[in-house]
C-alpha cells in the first residue's frame, strides 16, 4: 500500500513538474528546459533561443533604460516597448504646443525621429557561469566581510579580463544568494530615438483604474530606434549615426494565439523573493504592505480630491499619482493573494520539513540546523528598525515640503564645513530656492494646501502609530504647543510656520545666501522634527537594518543551498535580478473568484463598452471610433473578425518584464508584455498557477494602431510580417 501511495505521489509530482508555469529561466541553461518546453508545445529548439555561435532570439531582446525590456522588430534597429516604459521620454519631447503625450507622435521619416538624452539600450553579447573564478580563494572559515572582499576583488578582475580590447561592458551578479555567479557581457547603445507613440487615451487607456486588472484594453506600446556608428557599434548621439543592424529581429505572427497555446516571454524581470522565510513573508503581508498602503491611501485621497477640483491640478498630479498608485494597488493584491494561499503557514510547514531533514545527519545538523532559529532571531531583533525605515520613506518623505526640509538640512551641514566655499553654498541655496519657487508657483496656494494636508496627515499617523513610542520628544513638543490633543493640527501649524512654505522667508534665507543662515534653517520647526527623526534613525536603526540585511543574505545563501540539497529532483530557478530570463506558459483563462471565469482575450468591443467621455481614463479617440464603426480592421482582425486588444497567459513575470516580447511556439512575436492580474501579484513571493497571469498587448492591436489609426504604414512595412 505504502509503495502504491509513493508512486502516486511521485507521478503527481512529475505531472506538476511538467505543467508548472512557475520559473524564470537562464537563457544559457535553457537547454535544460527544452524537453519541457517542447512537450508544452514549443516547436523551436533551445539553440534558437540562446546561442553564441549564430543569431538567436536573444539578439533581438534588450534591456530598455534601466528597468524595462524592448525588442527589435526590423533590420534597421526599430524597437518596441511599452508606452509606460517610454513615458518619460515622450513627456520630455512634449510641449503645450506639441503635446505628444496627449496626442501621440509618429516620425514620418528618419530625420524626424527624436533623440532621447540619457536613454540606453543594453544588448547581451554572451553570458557565462563564473562561479569558480568569483569564489576563488574563498574559504569556509572566512568571515562574511573577508569573503565579500575576496569576491569583490575577483569580480573586478574577471570583468576586466572579459572586456579587454573590446567596446563591451560586463556585469557579474550573484544567483541563489551567492551560491552561483554569472557574468553578462553587453553592448550598451547610447543613441536611441523616439519613433512613435499612441495618444495617451490609447497608450494609457483605463489609466490607474484598470492598472493591474483584467479584462484590459490598454494600447501600452511605444516605438524607438537604436542608432550606431557606421561600424554598427554603440556611439554617443551624432547626426552621422546610422540605424543599428541587429543580428536578429523578431518576425510577427498575425494569426495570434488562442486558449491553450504555448507562449514564452523573453525579458528582464527585476526582483522576486521566492525563498523568503515565514517570518519575512509575515512581515511583508502583515506589516510592510499594510503600512505602505495606509500611508499611500492618505496621499492618494488628498491628491484625488484635488484632481477632481480642477483640470490644472489633474495635470499637475497625474504622473505622481500614477506612480504612487501603482505600488499601492499591487501591494493590496499581494496581501490578498498571500492570505488566500496561506503563504505564511505554507512556509512554516516547509520550514518544519527542512528542520526534520537537517536533523537527520550530524553534518546536516551542523551545516543547516541553526539557520532557521537564527533567521528568527535576526528578523525579530530588526523588526522595529525595518518598520522605522518604511515609516520614513512612506511617511516622513511624503510631502514636498519635507523633501525641501531635507535639502535644507544638507545645506546647513555643508555651511558648517569651512571647506565649502561661499560660492558653492550660494549656488546650492539658489538651486534649492529656484526649485522651491517653481514648486509653489502657479496656483501656489492650492498646491500648498494639498501638500500641507499630506504633511499633516501622514505625520500625525507616523506619530500616533510609531513616533509616540520611539521619539517621545515629539510628544513633548506637541504637549507644549496649543494643539495638545490634536497632532494633525500641530503638524499643519508647523507647516505654516516653516520657511519652506513662505515665499518671503525663503527668499530672505536662500536668495542671498550666507553661511550664517544655517542656524535659521535648523531653527525651522519642520526641519527640527525631521532632523531629530533622521538623526535618531541613523543612530539607532539604520545600522541595524543594514546589519540585518547582511546577516540574512548570508543565512539565505546557506538556506537555499540546503533547500536545493534537500530536493535534488526539483528544478530550481534563481530569483529575478534584472538579468535576461525566459519564462513560458500557456494562454489561459482563470477564475478570479467563485462563479466568475475570465476569458483569455479582449477586443475593441471592450473599449467601446468602457467608453465614457466624462471620465478621463475612458475617453475614446474619434478616429478610433470611426474605425470601429466601419469595422475597418484590415489584416489585424482575428479569425472571428474581431480586433483583439490584449490577452493573458500563465507566464511567470514581474516588474521589468514590461515591454518584453511574448512569443509563440515558433518564436514569432504575438504580443508585448505589460502587466499582471491583480489576483496574481503575490507571484513575486509565491506563485499560484491557478491565478497568476501575465497581461500582454496583442501585437495585432499594436500594428492596427500604427497602420490604420496613425497612418504610419511605413513603420509596419519595415517589419517582417508572416502571412
Ligand atoms: N502595473 C504596470 C507596471 O507595474 C503598469 C504601470 C503603468 N501604468 C499605470 N497606470 N500607472 O509597471
Ligand atoms: N507593469 C510591470 C512592469 O512595468 C510588469 C509587472 O509587474 O508584471 O514591468
GROMACS .gro file of C-alpha atoms in nm, residues 273 280 282-296 299 331 382-398 458 461-462 466 471 533 537 541-542 545:
model
   46
  273UNK     CA    1   1.172   3.669  -0.342
  280UNK     CA    2   0.982   3.754   0.633
  282UNK     CA    3   0.466   3.758   0.763
  283UNK     CA    4   0.643   4.095   0.782
  284UNK     CA    5   0.558   4.179   0.420
  285UNK     CA    6   0.198   4.062   0.445
  286UNK     CA    7   0.107   4.196   0.787
  287UNK     CA    8   0.334   4.494   0.842
  288UNK     CA    9   0.521   4.631   0.543
  289UNK     CA   10   0.249   4.619   0.277
  290UNK     CA   11  -0.036   4.735   0.506
  291UNK     CA   12   0.177   5.024   0.629
  292UNK     CA   13   0.275   5.132   0.280
  293UNK     CA   14  -0.087   5.103   0.167
  294UNK     CA   15  -0.214   5.304   0.465
  295UNK     CA   16   0.033   5.588   0.409
  296UNK     CA   17  -0.032   5.598   0.035
  299UNK     CA   18  -0.178   6.076  -0.004
  331UNK     CA   19   0.054   4.557  -0.260
  382UNK     CA   20   1.549   4.418   1.348
  383UNK     CA   21   1.173   4.443   1.311
  384UNK     CA   22   1.133   4.788   1.465
  385UNK     CA   23   1.426   4.922   1.267
  386UNK     CA   24   1.284   4.788   0.943
  387UNK     CA   25   0.946   4.940   1.024
  388UNK     CA   26   1.110   5.274   1.102
  389UNK     CA   27   1.266   5.271   0.759
  390UNK     CA   28   0.926   5.221   0.594
  391UNK     CA   29   0.766   5.491   0.809
  392UNK     CA   30   1.038   5.726   0.697
  393UNK     CA   31   1.017   5.651   0.325
  394UNK     CA   32   0.638   5.639   0.307
  395UNK     CA   33   0.556   5.894   0.578
  396UNK     CA   34   0.834   6.136   0.650
  397UNK     CA   35   0.916   6.184   0.284
  398UNK     CA   36   0.554   6.202   0.165
  458UNK     CA   37   0.097   6.143   0.719
  461UNK     CA   38  -0.025   5.886   1.157
  462UNK     CA   39   0.352   5.842   1.174
  466UNK     CA   40   0.521   5.481   1.572
  471UNK     CA   41   1.051   5.957   1.954
  533UNK     CA   42   1.392   6.172   1.349
  537UNK     CA   43   1.716   5.674   1.290
  541UNK     CA   44   1.804   5.199   1.344
  542UNK     CA   45   1.992   5.241   1.016
  545UNK     CA   46   1.874   4.744   0.917
   0.00000   0.00000   0.00000
